[in-house]
Each structure stands twice: as structure tokens, then as C-alpha cells.
XYZ file of C-alpha atoms in Angstrom:
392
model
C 19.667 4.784 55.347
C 18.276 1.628 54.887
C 14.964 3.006 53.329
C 16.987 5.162 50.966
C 18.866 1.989 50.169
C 15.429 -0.249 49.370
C 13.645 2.984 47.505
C 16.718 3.551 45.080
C 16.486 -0.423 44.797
C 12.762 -0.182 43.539
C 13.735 3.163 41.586
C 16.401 0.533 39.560
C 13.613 -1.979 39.411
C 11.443 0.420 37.822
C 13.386 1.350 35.310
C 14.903 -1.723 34.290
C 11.203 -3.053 33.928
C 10.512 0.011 32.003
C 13.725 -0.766 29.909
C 12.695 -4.602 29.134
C 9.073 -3.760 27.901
C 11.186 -1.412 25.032
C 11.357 -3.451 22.374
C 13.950 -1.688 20.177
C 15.610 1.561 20.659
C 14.079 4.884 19.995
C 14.395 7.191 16.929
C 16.242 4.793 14.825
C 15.240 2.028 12.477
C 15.478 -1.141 14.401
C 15.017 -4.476 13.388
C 13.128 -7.524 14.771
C 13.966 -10.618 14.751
C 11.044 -12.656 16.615
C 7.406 -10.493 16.127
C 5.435 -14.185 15.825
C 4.989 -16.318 13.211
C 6.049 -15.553 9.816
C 5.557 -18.208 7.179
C 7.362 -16.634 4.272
C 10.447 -14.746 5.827
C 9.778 -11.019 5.197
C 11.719 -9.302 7.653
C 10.631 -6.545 10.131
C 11.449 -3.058 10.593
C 10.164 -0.452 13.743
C 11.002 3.163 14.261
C 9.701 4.354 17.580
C 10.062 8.104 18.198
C 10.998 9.471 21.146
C 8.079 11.108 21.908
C 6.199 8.231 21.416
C 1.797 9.042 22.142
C 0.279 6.995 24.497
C -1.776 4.571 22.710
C -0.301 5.549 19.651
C -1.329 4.770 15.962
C 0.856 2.529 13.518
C 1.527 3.488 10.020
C 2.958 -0.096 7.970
C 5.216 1.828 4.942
C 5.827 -0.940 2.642
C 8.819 -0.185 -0.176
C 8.962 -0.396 -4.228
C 11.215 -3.472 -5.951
C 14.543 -2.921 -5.368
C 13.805 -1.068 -2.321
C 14.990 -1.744 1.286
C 13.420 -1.073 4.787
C 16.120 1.318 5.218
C 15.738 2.739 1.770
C 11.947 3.601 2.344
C 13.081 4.774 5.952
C 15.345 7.003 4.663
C 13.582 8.051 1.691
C 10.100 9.244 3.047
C 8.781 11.618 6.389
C 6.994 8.884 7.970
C 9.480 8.427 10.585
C 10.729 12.489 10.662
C 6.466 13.024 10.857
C 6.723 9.998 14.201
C 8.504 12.755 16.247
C 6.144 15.414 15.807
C 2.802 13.213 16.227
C 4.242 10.210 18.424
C 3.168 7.291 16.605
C 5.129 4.472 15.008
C 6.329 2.962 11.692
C 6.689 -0.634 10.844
C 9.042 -1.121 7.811
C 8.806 -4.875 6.123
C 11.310 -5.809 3.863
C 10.734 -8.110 1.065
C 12.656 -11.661 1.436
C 13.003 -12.446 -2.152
C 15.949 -11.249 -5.370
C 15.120 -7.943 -6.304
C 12.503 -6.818 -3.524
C 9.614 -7.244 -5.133
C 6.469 -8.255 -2.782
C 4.426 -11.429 -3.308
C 0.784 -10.032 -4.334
C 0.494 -12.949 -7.099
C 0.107 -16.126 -4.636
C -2.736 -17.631 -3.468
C -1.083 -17.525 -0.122
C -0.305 -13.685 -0.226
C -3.954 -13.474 -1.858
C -5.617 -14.962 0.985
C -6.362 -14.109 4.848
C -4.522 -16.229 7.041
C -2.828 -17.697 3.589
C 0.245 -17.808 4.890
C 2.019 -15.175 2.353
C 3.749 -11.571 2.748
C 0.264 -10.360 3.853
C 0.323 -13.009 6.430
C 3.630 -11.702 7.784
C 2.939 -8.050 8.058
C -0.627 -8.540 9.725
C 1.500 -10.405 12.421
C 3.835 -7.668 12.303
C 1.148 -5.210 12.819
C -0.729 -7.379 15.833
C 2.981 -7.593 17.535
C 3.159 -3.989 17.680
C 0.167 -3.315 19.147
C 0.465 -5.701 21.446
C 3.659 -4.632 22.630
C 3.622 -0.802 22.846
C -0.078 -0.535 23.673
C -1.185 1.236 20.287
C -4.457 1.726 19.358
C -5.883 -0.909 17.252
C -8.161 1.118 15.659
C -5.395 3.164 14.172
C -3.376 1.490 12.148
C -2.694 2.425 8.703
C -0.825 1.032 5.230
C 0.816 2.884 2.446
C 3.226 2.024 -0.249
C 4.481 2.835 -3.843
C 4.817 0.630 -7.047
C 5.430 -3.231 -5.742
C 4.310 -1.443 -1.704
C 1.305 -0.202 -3.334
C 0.057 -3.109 -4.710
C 0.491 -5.120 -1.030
C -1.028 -1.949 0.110
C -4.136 -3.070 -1.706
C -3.611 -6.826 -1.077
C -3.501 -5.964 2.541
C -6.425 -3.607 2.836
C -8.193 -6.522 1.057
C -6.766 -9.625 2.970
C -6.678 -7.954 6.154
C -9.721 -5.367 6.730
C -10.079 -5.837 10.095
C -6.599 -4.967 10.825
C -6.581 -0.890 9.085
C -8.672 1.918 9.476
C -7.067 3.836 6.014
C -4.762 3.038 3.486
C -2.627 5.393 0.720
C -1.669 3.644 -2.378
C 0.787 4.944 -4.717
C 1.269 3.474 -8.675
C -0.256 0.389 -7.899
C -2.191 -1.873 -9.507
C -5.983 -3.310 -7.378
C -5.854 -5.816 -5.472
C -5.397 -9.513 -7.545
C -4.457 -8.048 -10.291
C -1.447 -9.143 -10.344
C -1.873 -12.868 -9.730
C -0.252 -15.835 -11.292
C -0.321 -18.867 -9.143
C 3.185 -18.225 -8.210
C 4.585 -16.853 -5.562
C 6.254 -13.293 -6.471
C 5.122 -13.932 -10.199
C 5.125 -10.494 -12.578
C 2.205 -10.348 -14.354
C 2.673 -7.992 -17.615
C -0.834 -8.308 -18.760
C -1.933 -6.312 -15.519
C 1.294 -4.435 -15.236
C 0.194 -2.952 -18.759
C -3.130 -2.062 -17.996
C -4.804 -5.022 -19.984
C -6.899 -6.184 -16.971
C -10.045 -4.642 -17.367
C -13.132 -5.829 -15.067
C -16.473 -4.633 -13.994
C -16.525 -2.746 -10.326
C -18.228 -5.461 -9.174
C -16.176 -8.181 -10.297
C -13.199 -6.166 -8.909
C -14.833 -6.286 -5.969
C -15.590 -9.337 -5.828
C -11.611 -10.032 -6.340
C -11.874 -8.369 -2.725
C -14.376 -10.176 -0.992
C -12.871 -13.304 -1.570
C -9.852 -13.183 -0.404
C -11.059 -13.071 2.952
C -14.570 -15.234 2.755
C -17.521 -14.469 4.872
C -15.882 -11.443 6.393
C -18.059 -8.502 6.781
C -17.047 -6.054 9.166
C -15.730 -2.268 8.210
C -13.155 -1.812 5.629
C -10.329 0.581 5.503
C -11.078 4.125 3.392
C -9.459 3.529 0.497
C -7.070 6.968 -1.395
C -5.229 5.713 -4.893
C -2.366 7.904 -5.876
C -1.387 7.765 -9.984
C 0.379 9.128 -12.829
C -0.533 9.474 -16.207
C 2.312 9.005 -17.695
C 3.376 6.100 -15.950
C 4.502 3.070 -18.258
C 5.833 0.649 -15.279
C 2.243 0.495 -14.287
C 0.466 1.648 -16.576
C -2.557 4.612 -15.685
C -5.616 1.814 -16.869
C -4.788 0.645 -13.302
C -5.586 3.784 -12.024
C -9.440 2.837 -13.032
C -9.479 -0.420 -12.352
C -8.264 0.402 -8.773
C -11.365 3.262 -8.500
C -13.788 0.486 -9.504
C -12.579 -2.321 -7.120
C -12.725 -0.299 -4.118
C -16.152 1.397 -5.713
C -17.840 -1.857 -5.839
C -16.695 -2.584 -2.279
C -17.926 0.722 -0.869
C -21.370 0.587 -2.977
C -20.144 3.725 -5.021
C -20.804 4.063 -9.124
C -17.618 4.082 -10.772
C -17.405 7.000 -12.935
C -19.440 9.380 -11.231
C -17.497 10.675 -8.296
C -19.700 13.462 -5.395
C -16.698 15.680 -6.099
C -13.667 16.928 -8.803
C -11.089 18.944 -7.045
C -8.643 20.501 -9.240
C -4.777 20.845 -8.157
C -5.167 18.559 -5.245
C -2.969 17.637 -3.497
C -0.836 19.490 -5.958
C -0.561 21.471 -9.245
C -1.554 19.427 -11.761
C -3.182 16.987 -9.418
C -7.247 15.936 -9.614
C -8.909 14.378 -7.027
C -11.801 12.181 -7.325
C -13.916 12.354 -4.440
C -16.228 9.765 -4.454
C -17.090 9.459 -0.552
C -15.787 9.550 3.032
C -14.288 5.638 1.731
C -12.825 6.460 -1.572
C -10.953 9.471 -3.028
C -8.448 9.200 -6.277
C -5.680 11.233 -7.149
C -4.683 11.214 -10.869
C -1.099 13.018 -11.719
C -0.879 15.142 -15.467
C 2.487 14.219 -16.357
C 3.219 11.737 -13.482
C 5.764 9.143 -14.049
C 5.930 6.058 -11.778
C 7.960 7.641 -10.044
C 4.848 9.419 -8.138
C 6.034 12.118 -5.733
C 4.249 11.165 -1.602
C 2.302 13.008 -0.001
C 3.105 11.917 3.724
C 1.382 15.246 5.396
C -1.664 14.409 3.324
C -1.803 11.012 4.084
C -1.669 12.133 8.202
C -4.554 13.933 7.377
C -6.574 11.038 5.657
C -5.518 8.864 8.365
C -7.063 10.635 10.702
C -3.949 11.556 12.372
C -3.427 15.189 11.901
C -6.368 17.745 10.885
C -10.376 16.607 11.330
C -10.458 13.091 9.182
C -11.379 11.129 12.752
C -13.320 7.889 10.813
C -10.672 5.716 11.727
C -12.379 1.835 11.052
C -15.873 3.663 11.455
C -16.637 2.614 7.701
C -20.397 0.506 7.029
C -20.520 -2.522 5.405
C -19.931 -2.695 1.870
C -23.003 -2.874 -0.188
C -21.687 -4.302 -3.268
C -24.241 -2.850 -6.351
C -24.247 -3.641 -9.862
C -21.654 -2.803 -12.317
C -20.079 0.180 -13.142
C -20.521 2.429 -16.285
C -18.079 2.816 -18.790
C -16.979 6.167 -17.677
C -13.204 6.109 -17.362
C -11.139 9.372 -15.673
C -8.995 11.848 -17.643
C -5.918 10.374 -19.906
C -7.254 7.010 -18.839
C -6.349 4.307 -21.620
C -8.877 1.244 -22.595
C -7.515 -2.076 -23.274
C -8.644 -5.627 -23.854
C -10.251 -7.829 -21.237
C -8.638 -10.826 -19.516
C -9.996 -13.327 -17.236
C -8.919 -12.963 -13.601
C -7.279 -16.088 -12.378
C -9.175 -18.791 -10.770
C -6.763 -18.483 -7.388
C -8.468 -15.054 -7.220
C -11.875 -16.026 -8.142
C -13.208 -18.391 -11.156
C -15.878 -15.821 -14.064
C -14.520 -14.148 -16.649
C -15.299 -10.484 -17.327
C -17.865 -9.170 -20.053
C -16.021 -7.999 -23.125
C -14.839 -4.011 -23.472
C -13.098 -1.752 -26.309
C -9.729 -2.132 -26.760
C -7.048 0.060 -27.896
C -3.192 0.100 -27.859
C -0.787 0.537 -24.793
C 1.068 3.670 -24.818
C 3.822 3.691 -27.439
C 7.683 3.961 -26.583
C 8.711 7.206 -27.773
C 12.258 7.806 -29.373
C 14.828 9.531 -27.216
C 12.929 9.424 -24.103
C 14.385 8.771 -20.581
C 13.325 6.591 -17.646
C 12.980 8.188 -14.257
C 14.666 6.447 -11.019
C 12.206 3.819 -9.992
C 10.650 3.395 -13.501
C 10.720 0.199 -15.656
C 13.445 0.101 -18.475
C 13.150 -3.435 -20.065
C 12.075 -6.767 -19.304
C 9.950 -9.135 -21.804
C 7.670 -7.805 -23.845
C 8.505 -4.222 -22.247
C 8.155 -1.961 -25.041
C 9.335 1.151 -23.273
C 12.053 3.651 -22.541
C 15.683 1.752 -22.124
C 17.641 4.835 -21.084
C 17.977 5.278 -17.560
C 18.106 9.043 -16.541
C 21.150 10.554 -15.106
C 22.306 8.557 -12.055
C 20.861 5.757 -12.365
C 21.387 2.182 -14.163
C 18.970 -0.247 -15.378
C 18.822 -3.255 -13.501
C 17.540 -6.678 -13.758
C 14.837 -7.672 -11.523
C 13.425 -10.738 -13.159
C 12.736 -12.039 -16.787
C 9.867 -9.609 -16.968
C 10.952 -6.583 -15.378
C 14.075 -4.213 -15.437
C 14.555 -0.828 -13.272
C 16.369 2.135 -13.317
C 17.905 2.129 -9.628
């Protein structure tokens, strides 16, 4: 009796030791409050399946303006996808009016700055740390304002991802200002246009004298997106080109209808691949399944963080991709880095059109927006800041 008694004693032991080293409940979005430092007050998200892998991977879903933790939970498969293949989702949530994610600070712009990018790397190195996940699987995606700190955190934070999937973004620094969650329309409209190897540059020093592997690198865009406009599609493909050592321009592979109809994908190596949407709004459909895939997750993509060194080479050509639209050159800002880029063609933005309507998620005013006012069905346009308006 009294060995039964001090065996179910160590039985309750166990598990209450089991139940303290959870640190939120399973299959639901959870929030936490204390995951380390974090200077500028984004707020953390977890979903931990059930069947959670052993070691598992992390996938950090980051959410549009206007968006929510909980909206992005409840709007993608990430966490549906978590059940099936055990590994978890972090979910940050923007701190500021409107949801919008700081990629315009020096602080966000920089390693260790001290910025958003600051507070999800912690986020990512709590995680690990607590459930035992394997470091070298970790992964980033986002759309619109996510996909930009997608960028800004596969550039600030290398050592931290293996992969990334960017959707309707803009590259990484374009959008600075100096200011912490600035809007910057000149990027925004596709009027940033740099060399590969400047772009890359933008990269390299936002995280000086780091050169270790890099996260592969797969940029999602419409062409018919006028939030975000489908210039930044290119200037994306060069940035990461320049990192990798590919030519911009002249991609190993073209893959019609991939990952869908009316979908090309630019295969440029292992490191880079584009996808450019015919048609595509901003409001660009995921691809969560896909992204498993590229993550290494699901199907025979196993290079997690097994990427070389970039060898940065010389500029790109002037090749741009299909439906692509050339506009005048700007200087990038001397938070980012200090040269100013060689002089290219211009030509106009893509005109407003009478009558038309903006999808959910898609830009309806803001200064010096020249676009679509009329929110589709559903949906009203709201004020994020002076420079941008959404249909929410």
C-alpha cells in the first residue's frame, strides 16, 4: 500500500512537471505575455497542436495592416496544417494604430536594433527554447505590411530562418523613412528602383559583418496590385539576386501555371524562386501547402539553413519580368545605407481606372493615392494613416 501510495505520488509529480514546462494550451491561439525582452511592445501569439513533433519546426506568420494575430490565425491553414505535421506557429501582433509593422526604422532596420524585428527574433529564440524545436527550422511568411517584415526579418535576422514566403511586399528597406512605422509612397508605388547589388547591399547592412547562410528566399505578387505596386515585385528578385550571387533577369527556369493558373514562377536557384500573379490584386491568394513544401516541411525541399555564402556580383541587367512597370530612381535612405542609385527609364504608375472596385485588403485612398476609392461589397474604406486607406 504504501508503494502504491509513493508511485501514484511520483505519477502526479510527473505530470504536473510535464504540465508546467507547457507553456500555453494546445490547439488554440494563446497569448504570451513574458517571451524576453521586447523593446517596442509587439505582442505574441503561439498555437501548439496537439500532436505537436518532437523537435518540431516554427513557422512566424506575420499579418497585413489592419490585421490581428487572431485575424491571420483564423484566416490562413498554418495552424489547421500544425495538426497534421506537428509543428508550431508564432503569431506577432503589431503594437501600433492601424497594424501596420515598423519596416521604416533604423531600429526595425537593424539586427539587434531594438525594433519589431528585434521582438519577433526573441519571440522565435523563446520558442525554441521552450518546446525544444529545431533551430534549424524555423520559417517566416507574411502578406502586404507581414511581407515586407518578412523581408526585413530574413535580412536582419539570417541566422535565425532557414526559408521565408513573402506575399505583396515590397524588399527589404524599401520602405524606410527614419521613422518608426513611417509609409513610404515613393516605394509603396514602385518608384524605388536600384541595382541588384545595391539592393543587396540594403541587405548586408543591416546586419554588418555577418556572413553565415541566409534563408531561401520565394516572393509571391500580383500584377495588378496598386497597394504595392508590381515594380516591387523586381526590385524584390534583384535584392535577394544580388545576395544569392544570381543575375537578375535571367532566371535557370520559367514554369508556367505555378503554383496556379495564371501563375509564373521564376526559378532562379535552390535560394530564390518568384511567383508573379496575371490579374492578381493585393489581395494575393496563399499558398500555405506550397510554402510546407519550400520549407522543407512536407515533400523533398530538405535545405533547411544549408544555403552558401552570398557572393554578391555585379549589377543586374535591365531585364524586368512580365507586366513589370519602370519608374524613376530614388536614393535609398542613408539609415539604410548612404549611395545613390545610377539613373533608369521612367514611365508612369498605373492609372486609376473609372468605375473600378477595391478588393478587401487593397488600398482605397490616402495622399497622393491615385487609385480605386470604392470598396467592394462588404467592406469599408478605412483610415490607416495620412498616407494610406484600406478596404477592411
Amino acid at each position: 500500500m504504501k508503494f502504491s501510495s509513493f508511485a501514484s505520488g511520483l505519477l502526479a509529480l510527473g505530470a504536473s512537471l510535464a504540465s508546467a514546462a507547457e507553456v500555453v494550451k494546445r490547439a488554440s491561439l494563446q497569448q504570451v505575455a513574458n517571451f524576453g525582452s521586447n523593446p517596442s511592445g509587439v505582442k505574441m501569439y503561439l498555437y501548439v497542436p496537439n500532436k505537436l513533433a518532437t523537435k518540431p519546426a516554427i513557422i512566424v506568420a506575420i499579418h497585413y495592416c489592419s490585421g490581428t494575430a487572431q485575424a491571420f490565425y483564423q484566416g490562413t491553414q498554418y495552424a489547421q496544417l500544425a495538426e497534421k505535421h506537428g509543428y508550431i506557429v508564432i503569431y506577432p501582433e503589431s503594437p501600433y494604430k492601424g497594424t501596420c509593422w515598423d519596416v521604416s526604422s533604423p531600429a526595425s532596420l537593424t539586427h539587434n536594433g531594438g525594433g519589431n524585428s528585434n521582438s519577433i527574433a526573441n519571440m522565435v529564440t523563446y520558442t525554441i527554447k521552450q518546446y525544444g524545436a529545431d533551430a534549424s527550422k524555423v520559417f517566416v511568411t507574411g502578406t502586404s505590411s507581414g511581407a515586407m517584415m518578412t523581408n526585413v526579418m530574413a535580412a536582419t535576422y539570417p541566422e535565425l530562418f532557414a526559408a521565408a514566403s513573402v506575399y505583396s511586399g515590397v524588399s527589404a528597406g524599401c520602405f524606410a523613412t527614419g521613422t518608426v512605422n513611417g509609409w513610404n509612397s515613393t516605394c509603396s508605388q514602385g518608384h524605388s528602383i536600384h541595382s541588384q547589388q545595391e539592393w543587396a547591399n540594403v541587405v548586408f547592412n543591416m546586419y554588418p559583418g555577418y556572413e553565415g547562410p541566409r534563408p531561401r528566399m520565394l516572393i509571391h505578387h500580383g500584377s495588378a496590385d496598386t497597394t504595392l505596386y508590381p515594380q516591387n515585385f523586381n526590385e524584390t528578385l534583384k535584392q535577394w539576386a544580388g545576395v544569392f550571387g544570381y543575375t537578375y533577369g535571367q532566371p535557370q527556369q520559367t514554369l508556367s501555371n505555378q503554383p496556379a493558373s495564371g501563375w509564373t514562377k521564376y526559378v532562379y536557384g535552390p535560394n530564390l524562386v518568384g511567383a508573379y500573379g496575371t490579374g492578381i490584386t493585393h489581395a494575393t491568394p496563399m499558398f500555405p501547402e506550397d510554402d510546407l513544401e519550400w520549407f522543407g516541411i512536407t515533400g523533398n525541399n530538405n535545405n533547411n539553413n544549408n544555403n552558401a555564402s552570398p557572393s554578391p556580383k555585379a549589377a543586374a541587367p535591365t531585364t524586368t519580368h512580365a507586366a513589370a512597370i519602370a519608374a524613376p530612381t530614388t536614393t535609398l535612405l542613408a539609415c539604410v545605407r548612404t549611395s545613390t542609385a545610377p539613373a533608369t527609364p521612367s514611365s508612369a504608375a498605373p492609372a486609376s481606372k473609372g468605375g473600378c472596385t477595391v478588393q478587401r485588403w487593397g488600398q482605397c485612398g490616402g495622399n497622393g493615392y491615385t487609385g480605386c476609392t470604392a470598396c467592394a461589397s462588404s467592406t469599408t474604406c478605412k483610415k490607416m494613416n495620412d498616407w494610406y486607406s484600406q478596404c477592411v
